[in-house]
Amino acid sequence: MMKKIILLLTMMFLLVMTAGAQKREMRGAWIQCVNGQFQGMGTVKMQQTLTYQLDELQKDGVNVIIFQVRPECDALYESKIEPWSRFLTGKQGVAPQPYWDPLQWMITECHKRGMELHAWINPYRAKTKGTHQLASNHIAVRKPMSCFAYDEQFILNPGMAENRDYICEVAKDIVSRYDVDGIHMDDYFYPYPVKGESIPDDELFRAHSNGIKDQNDWRRYNVNLFIEQFYKTIHETKPWVKVGISPFGIYRNKKSSSIGSNTNGLQNYDELYADILLWVNNGWLDYCVPQIYWEWNQYASNRPLIIGEDVERTVKFSDLNNPKIHQLPAKMTLHKQLPYVKGSVLWYAKAVVDNVGNYGTTLRNVYWKNPALQPEMPFIDSKAPQKVKKLKPMWIDGDYVLFWTAPSAKSWDDEAVKYVVYRFAKNEKVDINDPSKIMTITNETFYKLPYEKGKEKWTYVVTALDRLQNESKIAKKKIKL
């Protein structure tokens, strides 16, 4: 009996904490390949696995999939620049059989489900520890001097301008040929430090220091040049494609900087030579996803701050104030309290799908029960599309369907690509700021209505969204169902 009471109180607590749910929120999940979960699986089995994952994540309320497509200067997509990944077929350079393009397939499947697809690349890592054979067209084989060895890995040397150009060429190829919604980099810039190993770039520093006297400052300068170039490359290719970066969680420790966090761990700025706050404040990225958080809310407000959450750690540890529950409620509460936090990305997707610690069920029943639009990004585009036209219900083959026509558009920034369908009861005020009234977010221009006896009156509202999910004015229709 006591267990039932505790469960009931917990659910009541969760429902109270989620009152006033957010209408705009990035709700992402990372699907990685570098852990080998798809390696050698084969086309049919991998498609079945991904279909199941996407279906479950959709039920859980996820609206962005971050899909790893370039773990070690290779490709989980058709590329003329880099070889097929061993994390797909088991051997680098070998195409999948039966042939398919995982990136294109994922774009199609995500868009069908109303999700965004962000292509996730590892910029500098050219070989992971477990890779023992490289394809003949791999960059480390074609241009071995472009890389250095470190901790059984190969790293494209950030101090070489040609490597910055090369990574940007790869990214531009992806963005120009695929309808991705974003391109995403994780935390691997200069390599994570390993005791007893040093980065072999002394000679390069002496020859190309650009007048910078401190070698650490020079390394940060190299990465800064790349980030700025990368951002400009993407937006010159397709202005609407979002650039996201997911750094390690600590910018700097308090003992190193007055704006550091109350931590004592590895630092982006000092050990990885990644000056994240500079990139944020210079507008060289569109969203920032630190992998766990300390004082990011205060200093990273110039771009949407999205929190990288570890699912397994969240459910493994108890709430500090209530040992009977895990930490998900406290973390979600903290997100809502911090004004610059605009969502979260879950590490990793399979843990959510496997419903570790009831995490997935809690998302779909409580926190992410209602659909959400993406955070606004007015620094890219703030103009909304025109409203939809010819909103009308019709009977089609025994189904009652609400149809509409896309608004006219002159350019990408006012083109409608998705639509939001809301429903309001009779005499209920139409308020599209209430996310509980969202029935669906869809890329179709129709919606199947739940017709019963034709006696109950409802008001349906449809709005148009452009590529940055700026929302149009409403079109509404009163319908008997």
CSV table of C-alpha atoms in Angstrom, one decimal:
chain,number,residue,atom,x,y,z
A,1,MET,CA,0.0,0.0,0.0
A,2,MET,CA,2.8,2.4,0.9
A,3,LYS,CA,4.5,1.8,-2.5
A,4,LYS,CA,1.2,2.8,-4.3
A,5,ILE,CA,1.0,5.9,-2.2
A,6,ILE,CA,4.6,6.9,-3.0
A,7,LEU,CA,4.0,6.2,-6.7
A,8,LEU,CA,0.8,8.3,-6.7
A,9,LEU,CA,2.5,11.2,-4.9
A,10,THR,CA,5.4,11.1,-7.3
A,11,MET,CA,3.1,11.3,-10.3
A,12,MET,CA,1.2,14.2,-8.7
A,13,PHE,CA,4.5,15.9,-8.1
A,14,LEU,CA,5.5,15.4,-11.7
A,15,LEU,CA,2.2,16.7,-13.0
A,16,VAL,CA,2.4,19.9,-10.8
A,17,MET,CA,6.0,20.5,-11.9
A,18,THR,CA,5.0,20.3,-15.6
A,19,ALA,CA,2.1,22.7,-15.4
A,20,GLY,CA,2.7,25.5,-17.9
A,21,ALA,CA,4.6,23.3,-20.4
A,22,GLN,CA,6.7,25.0,-22.9
A,23,LYS,CA,5.5,25.4,-26.5
A,24,ARG,CA,9.0,25.8,-27.9
A,25,GLU,CA,11.7,23.4,-26.8
A,26,MET,CA,14.5,21.4,-28.5
A,27,ARG,CA,13.9,17.8,-27.5
A,28,GLY,CA,16.8,16.0,-29.0
A,29,ALA,CA,18.4,12.5,-28.9
A,30,TRP,CA,21.9,11.5,-30.1
A,31,ILE,CA,22.0,8.3,-32.3
A,32,GLN,CA,25.7,7.3,-32.4
A,33,CYS,CA,27.4,4.7,-34.5
A,34,VAL,CA,30.9,4.8,-33.0
A,35,ASN,CA,29.9,2.4,-30.2
A,36,GLY,CA,29.4,-0.3,-32.9
A,37,GLN,CA,25.7,-0.7,-32.4
A,38,PHE,CA,25.1,-0.9,-36.2
A,39,GLN,CA,28.4,-2.4,-37.3
A,40,GLY,CA,27.9,-5.2,-39.8
A,41,MET,CA,24.2,-5.4,-38.9
A,42,GLY,CA,23.2,-5.3,-42.6
A,43,THR,CA,20.8,-3.0,-44.4
A,44,VAL,CA,17.4,-4.6,-43.5
A,45,LYS,CA,18.2,-5.1,-39.8
A,46,MET,CA,19.6,-1.6,-39.4
A,47,GLN,CA,16.6,0.0,-41.0
A,48,GLN,CA,14.3,-2.1,-38.8
A,49,THR,CA,16.3,-1.1,-35.7
A,50,LEU,CA,16.3,2.6,-36.6
A,51,THR,CA,12.6,2.5,-37.5
A,52,TYR,CA,11.8,1.1,-34.1
A,53,GLN,CA,14.0,3.7,-32.4
A,54,LEU,CA,12.4,6.6,-34.3
A,55,ASP,CA,8.9,5.3,-33.6
A,56,GLU,CA,9.6,5.1,-29.8
A,57,LEU,CA,11.4,8.4,-29.7
A,58,GLN,CA,8.5,10.1,-31.5
A,59,LYS,CA,6.1,8.7,-28.9
A,60,ASP,CA,8.5,10.1,-26.2
A,61,GLY,CA,8.2,13.6,-27.7
A,62,VAL,CA,11.6,13.9,-29.3
A,63,ASN,CA,11.6,16.4,-32.1
A,64,VAL,CA,15.3,16.4,-33.2
A,65,ILE,CA,17.5,13.5,-34.1
A,66,ILE,CA,21.3,14.0,-34.1
A,67,PHE,CA,22.6,11.2,-36.2
A,68,GLN,CA,26.3,10.4,-36.3
A,69,VAL,CA,27.5,10.3,-40.0
A,70,ARG,CA,31.2,11.0,-39.8
A,71,PRO,CA,33.0,9.4,-36.8
A,72,GLU,CA,36.6,9.2,-38.2
A,73,CYS,CA,36.9,11.1,-41.5
A,74,ASP,CA,34.6,8.4,-43.0
A,75,ALA,CA,30.9,8.4,-44.1
A,76,LEU,CA,27.5,6.9,-43.3
A,77,TYR,CA,26.3,8.5,-46.5
A,78,GLU,CA,27.4,8.4,-50.2
A,79,SER,CA,30.5,10.5,-50.4
A,80,LYS,CA,33.1,11.1,-53.1
A,81,ILE,CA,35.4,12.7,-50.6
A,82,GLU,CA,35.6,10.1,-47.8
A,83,PRO,CA,35.2,6.3,-47.5
A,84,TRP,CA,32.3,4.3,-46.3
A,85,SER,CA,32.5,3.9,-42.5
A,86,ARG,CA,33.5,0.6,-40.9
A,87,PHE,CA,30.9,1.4,-38.2
A,88,LEU,CA,28.3,0.7,-40.9
A,89,THR,CA,29.7,-2.2,-42.9
A,90,GLY,CA,32.4,-3.6,-40.7
A,91,LYS,CA,35.2,-2.6,-43.1
A,92,GLN,CA,36.1,0.9,-44.0
A,93,GLY,CA,35.6,1.7,-47.7
A,94,VAL,CA,33.1,-1.1,-48.3
A,95,ALA,CA,29.6,0.1,-49.4
A,96,PRO,CA,26.6,-1.4,-47.7
A,97,GLN,CA,24.8,-4.3,-49.3
A,98,PRO,CA,22.0,-4.2,-50.3
A,99,TYR,CA,23.0,-0.6,-51.1
A,100,TRP,CA,21.4,2.3,-49.2
A,101,ASP,CA,22.3,5.7,-48.0
A,102,PRO,CA,21.7,5.9,-44.2
A,103,LEU,CA,21.8,9.7,-44.0
A,104,GLN,CA,19.2,10.2,-46.8
A,105,TRP,CA,17.0,7.4,-45.3
A,106,MET,CA,17.2,9.0,-41.9
A,107,ILE,CA,16.2,12.4,-43.3
A,108,THR,CA,13.2,11.0,-45.0
A,109,GLU,CA,12.1,9.0,-41.9
A,110,CYS,CA,12.6,11.9,-39.5
A,111,HIS,CA,10.7,14.3,-41.6
A,112,LYS,CA,7.8,11.9,-41.9
A,113,ARG,CA,7.6,12.0,-38.2
A,114,GLY,CA,7.8,15.7,-37.9
A,115,MET,CA,11.4,15.6,-36.5
A,116,GLU,CA,14.4,17.5,-37.6
A,117,LEU,CA,17.6,15.7,-38.6
A,118,HIS,CA,20.9,17.1,-37.7
A,119,ALA,CA,24.0,15.4,-39.2
A,120,TRP,CA,26.6,14.8,-36.6
A,121,ILE,CA,30.3,15.0,-37.6
A,122,ASN,CA,33.5,14.6,-35.6
A,123,PRO,CA,35.6,17.3,-37.2
A,124,TYR,CA,39.3,16.4,-36.4
A,125,ARG,CA,39.3,12.8,-35.4
A,126,ALA,CA,40.7,10.7,-38.3
A,127,LYS,CA,41.0,7.3,-36.6
A,128,THR,CA,39.6,5.8,-33.5
A,129,LYS,CA,41.5,3.4,-31.3
A,130,GLY,CA,39.7,0.3,-32.6
A,131,THR,CA,40.3,1.0,-36.3
A,132,HIS,CA,43.2,-1.0,-37.6
A,133,GLN,CA,42.8,-0.7,-41.4
A,134,LEU,CA,42.1,2.5,-43.4
A,135,ALA,CA,40.7,2.7,-46.9
A,136,SER,CA,43.0,3.8,-49.7
A,137,ASN,CA,41.0,7.1,-50.1
A,138,HIS,CA,41.1,8.0,-46.4
A,139,ILE,CA,42.7,11.4,-45.7
A,140,ALA,CA,45.3,9.8,-43.4
A,141,VAL,CA,46.4,7.5,-46.2
A,142,ARG,CA,46.3,10.1,-49.0
A,143,LYS,CA,47.9,12.9,-46.9
A,144,PRO,CA,49.6,11.3,-43.8
A,145,MET,CA,51.3,14.5,-42.9
A,146,SER,CA,47.9,16.2,-42.3
A,147,CYS,CA,47.5,14.1,-39.2
A,148,PHE,CA,49.3,13.3,-36.0
A,149,ALA,CA,49.1,10.2,-33.8
A,150,TYR,CA,47.9,10.5,-30.3
A,151,ASP,CA,46.7,7.8,-27.9
A,152,GLU,CA,46.3,5.2,-30.7
A,153,GLN,CA,44.2,7.7,-32.6
A,154,PHE,CA,44.9,9.9,-35.7
A,155,ILE,CA,43.9,13.6,-35.4
A,156,LEU,CA,43.7,16.1,-38.2
A,157,ASN,CA,46.2,18.7,-37.1
A,158,PRO,CA,44.1,21.9,-36.2
A,159,GLY,CA,47.2,24.0,-36.8
A,160,MET,CA,47.1,23.4,-40.5
A,161,ALA,CA,44.9,25.7,-42.6
A,162,GLU,CA,44.4,22.9,-45.2
A,163,ASN,CA,42.7,20.8,-42.6
A,164,ARG,CA,40.2,23.6,-41.8
A,165,ASP,CA,39.5,23.8,-45.5
A,166,TYR,CA,39.1,20.1,-45.8
A,167,ILE,CA,36.6,19.7,-42.9
A,168,CYS,CA,34.6,22.6,-44.3
A,169,GLU,CA,34.6,21.0,-47.8
A,170,VAL,CA,33.2,17.8,-46.3
A,171,ALA,CA,30.5,19.7,-44.3
A,172,LYS,CA,29.6,21.8,-47.4
A,173,ASP,CA,29.2,18.6,-49.4
A,174,ILE,CA,26.7,17.2,-46.9
A,175,VAL,CA,24.7,20.4,-46.5
A,176,SER,CA,24.6,21.1,-50.3
A,177,ARG,CA,23.4,17.5,-51.2
A,178,TYR,CA,21.1,16.6,-48.3
A,179,ASP,CA,18.1,18.3,-46.8
A,180,VAL,CA,19.5,18.3,-43.3
A,181,ASP,CA,18.0,20.7,-40.8
A,182,GLY,CA,21.3,21.1,-38.9
A,183,ILE,CA,24.9,20.1,-38.8
A,184,HIS,CA,26.4,19.2,-35.4
A,185,MET,CA,29.8,18.8,-33.9
A,186,ASP,CA,30.7,17.2,-30.6
A,187,ASP,CA,33.5,17.8,-28.1
A,188,TYR,CA,36.5,16.4,-30.0
A,189,PHE,CA,38.8,19.3,-31.1
A,190,TYR,CA,42.3,18.9,-29.8
A,191,PRO,CA,42.5,15.4,-28.2
A,192,TYR,CA,41.6,14.7,-24.6
A,193,PRO,CA,44.9,14.8,-22.7
A,194,VAL,CA,46.5,11.5,-21.8
A,195,LYS,CA,49.2,11.2,-19.2
A,196,GLY,CA,52.6,10.7,-20.7
A,197,GLU,CA,51.6,11.9,-24.2
A,198,SER,CA,52.1,15.3,-25.8
A,199,ILE,CA,50.7,16.9,-28.9
A,200,PRO,CA,53.4,16.8,-31.6
A,201,ASP,CA,53.0,20.3,-32.9
A,202,ASP,CA,56.1,22.2,-31.6
A,203,GLU,CA,57.7,22.6,-35.0
A,204,LEU,CA,54.4,23.7,-36.6
A,205,PHE,CA,54.0,26.3,-33.8
A,206,ARG,CA,57.5,27.7,-34.3
A,207,ALA,CA,56.9,28.0,-38.1
A,208,HIS,CA,53.3,29.3,-38.1
A,209,SER,CA,52.8,31.0,-34.8
A,210,ASN,CA,51.2,34.1,-36.3
A,211,GLY,CA,52.9,36.2,-33.8
A,212,ILE,CA,51.3,34.3,-30.9
A,213,LYS,CA,53.8,33.7,-28.1
A,214,ASP,CA,51.9,31.2,-26.0
A,215,GLN,CA,51.4,27.8,-27.6
A,216,ASN,CA,48.1,27.2,-25.8
A,217,ASP,CA,46.8,30.5,-27.1
A,218,TRP,CA,47.9,29.5,-30.6
A,219,ARG,CA,46.0,26.2,-30.3
A,220,ARG,CA,42.9,28.0,-29.3
A,221,TYR,CA,43.4,30.5,-32.1
A,222,ASN,CA,43.6,27.5,-34.6
A,223,VAL,CA,40.3,26.1,-33.4
A,224,ASN,CA,38.7,29.6,-33.3
A,225,LEU,CA,39.6,30.1,-37.0
A,226,PHE,CA,38.0,26.8,-37.9
A,227,ILE,CA,34.8,27.4,-36.0
A,228,GLU,CA,34.3,30.8,-37.6
A,229,GLN,CA,35.1,29.4,-41.1
A,230,PHE,CA,32.8,26.4,-40.6
A,231,TYR,CA,29.9,28.6,-39.5
A,232,LYS,CA,30.2,30.9,-42.5
A,233,THR,CA,30.6,27.9,-44.9
A,234,ILE,CA,27.4,26.3,-43.7
A,235,HIS,CA,25.3,29.5,-43.8
A,236,GLU,CA,26.7,30.6,-47.2
A,237,THR,CA,25.6,27.2,-48.5
A,238,LYS,CA,22.2,27.0,-46.9
A,239,PRO,CA,21.3,29.9,-44.6
A,240,TRP,CA,18.7,27.9,-42.7
A,241,VAL,CA,20.8,25.0,-41.7
A,242,LYS,CA,21.5,25.3,-38.0
A,243,VAL,CA,25.1,24.8,-36.7
A,244,GLY,CA,25.2,23.1,-33.3
A,245,ILE,CA,28.2,22.3,-31.1
A,246,SER,CA,28.2,20.0,-28.1
A,247,PRO,CA,31.3,20.7,-25.9
A,248,PHE,CA,32.5,18.9,-22.8
A,249,GLY,CA,30.6,20.2,-19.8
A,250,ILE,CA,33.1,22.3,-18.1
A,251,TYR,CA,34.2,25.6,-19.7
A,252,ARG,CA,36.7,26.5,-17.0
A,253,ASN,CA,36.9,25.7,-13.3
A,254,LYS,CA,36.5,28.5,-10.7
A,255,LYS,CA,40.2,28.2,-9.7
A,256,SER,CA,41.2,29.0,-13.3
A,257,SER,CA,38.7,31.8,-14.0
A,258,SER,CA,36.3,34.0,-12.1
A,259,ILE,CA,33.5,33.0,-14.5
A,260,GLY,CA,34.4,29.3,-14.1
A,261,SER,CA,32.1,26.7,-12.5
A,262,ASN,CA,32.5,25.2,-9.0
A,263,THR,CA,34.2,22.1,-10.5
A,264,ASN,CA,37.6,20.5,-10.6
A,265,GLY,CA,37.5,18.6,-13.9
A,266,LEU,CA,39.0,18.8,-17.3
A,267,GLN,CA,38.4,22.2,-19.0
A,268,ASN,CA,37.4,23.0,-22.5
A,269,TYR,CA,39.4,26.2,-22.6
A,270,ASP,CA,42.6,25.0,-21.0
A,271,GLU,CA,42.9,21.3,-22.0
A,272,LEU,CA,40.9,21.0,-25.2
A,273,TYR,CA,41.7,24.5,-26.5
A,274,ALA,CA,38.0,25.1,-27.2
A,275,ASP,CA,36.9,28.7,-26.2
A,276,ILE,CA,33.2,27.9,-26.3
A,277,LEU,CA,32.0,31.2,-24.9
A,278,LEU,CA,33.9,33.1,-27.5
A,279,TRP,CA,32.1,31.1,-30.2
A,280,VAL,CA,28.7,31.7,-28.6
A,281,ASN,CA,29.2,35.4,-28.0
A,282,ASN,CA,30.6,35.9,-31.5
A,283,GLY,CA,27.6,34.1,-33.0
A,284,TRP,CA,29.7,31.3,-34.6
A,285,LEU,CA,27.1,28.7,-33.8
A,286,ASP,CA,23.3,28.6,-33.6
A,287,TYR,CA,22.8,26.4,-30.5
A,288,CYS,CA,25.2,25.1,-27.8
A,289,VAL,CA,24.7,21.7,-26.1
A,290,PRO,CA,27.2,21.3,-23.2
A,291,GLN,CA,27.4,17.7,-22.0
A,292,ILE,CA,26.1,18.3,-18.5
A,293,TYR,CA,26.0,21.8,-17.0
A,294,TRP,CA,27.4,24.1,-14.4
A,295,GLU,CA,27.2,27.9,-14.8
A,296,TRP,CA,26.4,27.9,-18.5
A,297,ASN,CA,23.0,29.7,-18.2
A,298,GLN,CA,24.7,32.9,-17.1
A,299,TYR,CA,27.4,33.2,-19.7
A,300,ALA,CA,26.1,31.4,-22.8
A,301,SER,CA,22.9,33.4,-23.4
A,302,ASN,CA,23.7,34.8,-26.8
A,303,ARG,CA,22.5,31.6,-28.4
A,304,PRO,CA,20.0,29.0,-27.4
A,305,LEU,CA,21.4,26.8,-24.6
A,306,ILE,CA,20.4,23.2,-24.8
A,307,ILE,CA,21.4,20.8,-22.0
A,308,GLY,CA,23.1,17.5,-22.9
A,309,GLU,CA,21.6,15.0,-20.5
A,310,ASP,CA,23.0,11.5,-19.7
A,311,VAL,CA,20.0,9.3,-19.3
A,312,GLU,CA,21.6,6.4,-17.5
A,313,ARG,CA,23.3,8.7,-14.9
A,314,THR,CA,20.1,10.6,-14.4
A,315,VAL,CA,18.2,7.5,-13.4
A,316,LYS,CA,21.1,5.9,-11.6
A,317,PHE,CA,21.3,8.5,-8.8
A,318,SER,CA,18.7,9.6,-6.3
A,319,ASP,CA,17.2,13.1,-6.1
A,320,LEU,CA,19.2,15.0,-3.5
A,321,ASN,CA,16.0,16.0,-1.6
A,322,ASN,CA,14.0,12.9,-2.2
A,323,PRO,CA,15.9,9.6,-2.2
A,324,LYS,CA,12.8,7.7,-3.3
A,325,ILE,CA,13.0,9.1,-6.8
A,326,HIS,CA,15.8,9.6,-9.3
A,327,GLN,CA,17.0,13.0,-10.6
A,328,LEU,CA,14.9,13.5,-13.7
A,329,PRO,CA,12.2,15.7,-12.0
A,330,ALA,CA,14.9,17.9,-10.4
A,331,LYS,CA,16.7,18.4,-13.7
A,332,MET,CA,13.5,19.2,-15.6
A,333,THR,CA,12.6,21.7,-12.9
A,334,LEU,CA,16.0,23.3,-13.2
A,335,HIS,CA,15.7,23.6,-16.9
A,336,LYS,CA,12.5,25.6,-16.5
A,337,GLN,CA,14.0,27.9,-13.9
A,338,LEU,CA,17.0,28.9,-16.1
A,339,PRO,CA,15.8,31.5,-18.6
A,340,TYR,CA,18.3,30.7,-21.4
A,341,VAL,CA,17.8,27.0,-21.4
A,342,LYS,CA,15.8,26.1,-24.5
A,343,GLY,CA,15.7,22.3,-24.3
A,344,SER,CA,17.8,19.2,-23.9
A,345,VAL,CA,19.4,16.5,-25.9
A,346,LEU,CA,19.5,13.0,-24.5
A,347,TRP,CA,22.6,10.8,-24.4
A,348,TYR,CA,21.9,8.4,-25.8
A,349,ALA,CA,18.8,7.5,-27.9
A,350,LYS,CA,18.9,3.8,-27.2
A,351,ALA,CA,18.8,4.3,-23.5
A,352,VAL,CA,15.6,6.3,-23.9
A,353,VAL,CA,14.1,3.7,-26.3
A,354,ASP,CA,15.0,0.9,-23.8
A,355,ASN,CA,13.2,3.0,-21.2
A,356,VAL,CA,16.0,2.8,-18.6
A,357,GLY,CA,14.7,3.8,-15.2
A,358,ASN,CA,11.2,4.5,-16.8
A,359,TYR,CA,12.8,7.6,-18.5
A,360,GLY,CA,11.0,7.2,-21.8
A,361,THR,CA,7.6,6.6,-20.3
A,362,THR,CA,8.0,9.6,-18.0
A,363,LEU,CA,8.8,11.8,-21.1
A,364,ARG,CA,5.8,10.6,-23.1
A,365,ASN,CA,3.3,10.8,-20.2
A,366,VAL,CA,4.5,13.9,-18.4
A,367,TYR,CA,7.3,16.2,-19.6
A,368,TRP,CA,7.1,15.8,-23.4
A,369,LYS,CA,3.5,14.7,-23.5
A,370,ASN,CA,2.5,17.5,-25.9
A,371,PRO,CA,4.4,18.3,-29.1
A,372,ALA,CA,6.8,21.3,-29.2
A,373,LEU,CA,8.1,23.7,-31.8
A,374,GLN,CA,11.8,24.4,-32.1
A,375,PRO,CA,13.3,27.4,-30.2
A,376,GLU,CA,13.2,30.6,-32.3
A,377,MET,CA,16.4,31.7,-33.9
A,378,PRO,CA,15.8,35.4,-35.0
A,379,PHE,CA,19.5,35.9,-35.7
A,380,ILE,CA,19.0,33.6,-38.7
A,381,ASP,CA,15.4,34.5,-39.6
A,382,SER,CA,12.5,36.1,-37.8
A,383,LYS,CA,10.0,36.5,-40.6
A,384,ALA,CA,6.9,34.2,-40.4
A,385,PRO,CA,5.3,32.7,-43.5
A,386,GLN,CA,1.8,33.7,-44.7
A,387,LYS,CA,-1.1,31.8,-43.2
A,388,VAL,CA,-2.5,28.7,-44.9
A,389,LYS,CA,-5.3,29.0,-47.5
A,390,LYS,CA,-8.5,27.1,-48.2
A,391,LEU,CA,-8.9,25.4,-44.8
A,392,LYS,CA,-11.8,22.9,-45.3
A,393,PRO,CA,-12.9,19.5,-44.0
A,394,MET,CA,-13.8,16.8,-46.6
A,395,TRP,CA,-14.9,13.2,-46.7
A,396,ILE,CA,-12.4,11.0,-48.5
A,397,ASP,CA,-12.9,7.3,-48.8
A,398,GLY,CA,-14.8,7.1,-45.6
A,399,ASP,CA,-12.5,9.4,-43.6
A,400,TYR,CA,-13.2,12.9,-42.5
A,401,VAL,CA,-10.1,14.9,-43.4
A,402,LEU,CA,-9.1,18.5,-42.8
A,403,PHE,CA,-7.3,20.0,-45.9
A,404,TRP,CA,-5.5,23.2,-46.5
A,405,THR,CA,-3.3,24.8,-49.1
A,406,ALA,CA,0.3,26.0,-48.6
A,407,PRO,CA,0.7,29.8,-48.6
A,408,SER,CA,2.7,31.4,-51.5
A,409,ALA,CA,6.4,32.2,-50.9
A,410,LYS,CA,9.1,34.1,-52.7
A,411,SER,CA,12.2,32.7,-50.9
A,412,TRP,CA,13.3,30.1,-48.4
A,413,ASP,CA,12.7,32.4,-45.4
A,414,ASP,CA,9.0,32.7,-46.0
A,415,GLU,CA,8.3,29.2,-47.4
A,416,ALA,CA,6.0,26.9,-45.3
A,417,VAL,CA,7.5,23.5,-44.7
A,418,LYS,CA,5.5,22.3,-41.8
A,419,TYR,CA,2.1,22.9,-40.2
A,420,VAL,CA,0.7,23.0,-36.6
A,421,VAL,CA,-2.8,21.7,-36.0
A,422,TYR,CA,-4.6,22.8,-32.8
A,423,ARG,CA,-8.0,21.9,-31.5
A,424,PHE,CA,-10.3,23.8,-29.1
A,425,ALA,CA,-13.6,22.8,-27.6
A,426,LYS,CA,-16.8,24.7,-28.0
A,427,ASN,CA,-16.7,28.1,-26.4
A,428,GLU,CA,-13.1,27.6,-25.5
A,429,LYS,CA,-10.8,30.6,-26.2
A,430,VAL,CA,-8.4,30.0,-29.0
A,431,ASP,CA,-4.9,30.3,-27.5
A,432,ILE,CA,-2.1,28.8,-29.6
A,433,ASN,CA,0.3,29.5,-26.8
A,434,ASP,CA,-1.1,26.5,-25.0
A,435,PRO,CA,0.9,23.4,-26.2
A,436,SER,CA,-1.7,21.0,-24.8
A,437,LYS,CA,-4.0,22.1,-27.7
A,438,ILE,CA,-1.5,20.9,-30.4
A,439,MET,CA,-2.7,17.8,-32.2
A,440,THR,CA,0.2,17.4,-34.5
A,441,ILE,CA,3.1,19.1,-36.2
A,442,THR,CA,3.2,17.8,-39.8
A,443,ASN,CA,4.8,18.3,-43.2
A,444,GLU,CA,1.5,17.2,-44.8
A,445,THR,CA,-1.3,19.6,-45.9
A,446,PHE,CA,-4.0,17.5,-44.4
A,447,TYR,CA,-5.0,16.0,-41.1
A,448,LYS,CA,-7.4,13.1,-40.4
A,449,LEU,CA,-10.1,14.2,-38.1
A,450,PRO,CA,-11.4,11.9,-35.2
A,451,TYR,CA,-15.1,11.9,-36.4
A,452,GLU,CA,-17.6,10.1,-34.2
A,453,LYS,CA,-21.3,11.1,-34.4
A,454,GLY,CA,-21.1,14.6,-35.9
A,455,LYS,CA,-22.7,16.3,-32.8
A,456,GLU,CA,-19.8,17.7,-30.9
A,457,LYS,CA,-18.4,21.1,-32.0
A,458,TRP,CA,-14.7,21.9,-32.2
A,459,THR,CA,-12.6,24.7,-33.5
A,460,TYR,CA,-9.6,23.6,-35.5
A,461,VAL,CA,-6.7,26.0,-36.1
A,462,VAL,CA,-3.8,25.5,-38.6
A,463,THR,CA,-0.6,27.6,-38.7
A,464,ALA,CA,2.3,27.4,-41.1
A,465,LEU,CA,6.0,27.0,-40.1
A,466,ASP,CA,9.0,28.0,-42.1
A,467,ARG,CA,12.4,26.3,-41.9
A,468,LEU,CA,13.3,28.1,-38.7
A,469,GLN,CA,9.8,27.3,-37.3
A,470,ASN,CA,8.6,30.9,-37.3
A,471,GLU,CA,4.8,30.6,-37.0
A,472,SER,CA,2.2,32.2,-39.2
A,473,LYS,CA,-1.1,33.8,-38.3
A,474,ILE,CA,-3.9,31.3,-37.7
A,475,ALA,CA,-6.5,29.9,-40.1
A,476,LYS,CA,-9.5,28.4,-38.2
A,477,LYS,CA,-12.5,26.3,-39.0
A,478,LYS,CA,-15.5,25.2,-36.8
A,479,ILE,CA,-16.1,21.5,-37.3
A,480,LYS,CA,-18.7,19.0,-35.9
A,481,LEU,CA,-17.2,15.6,-35.1
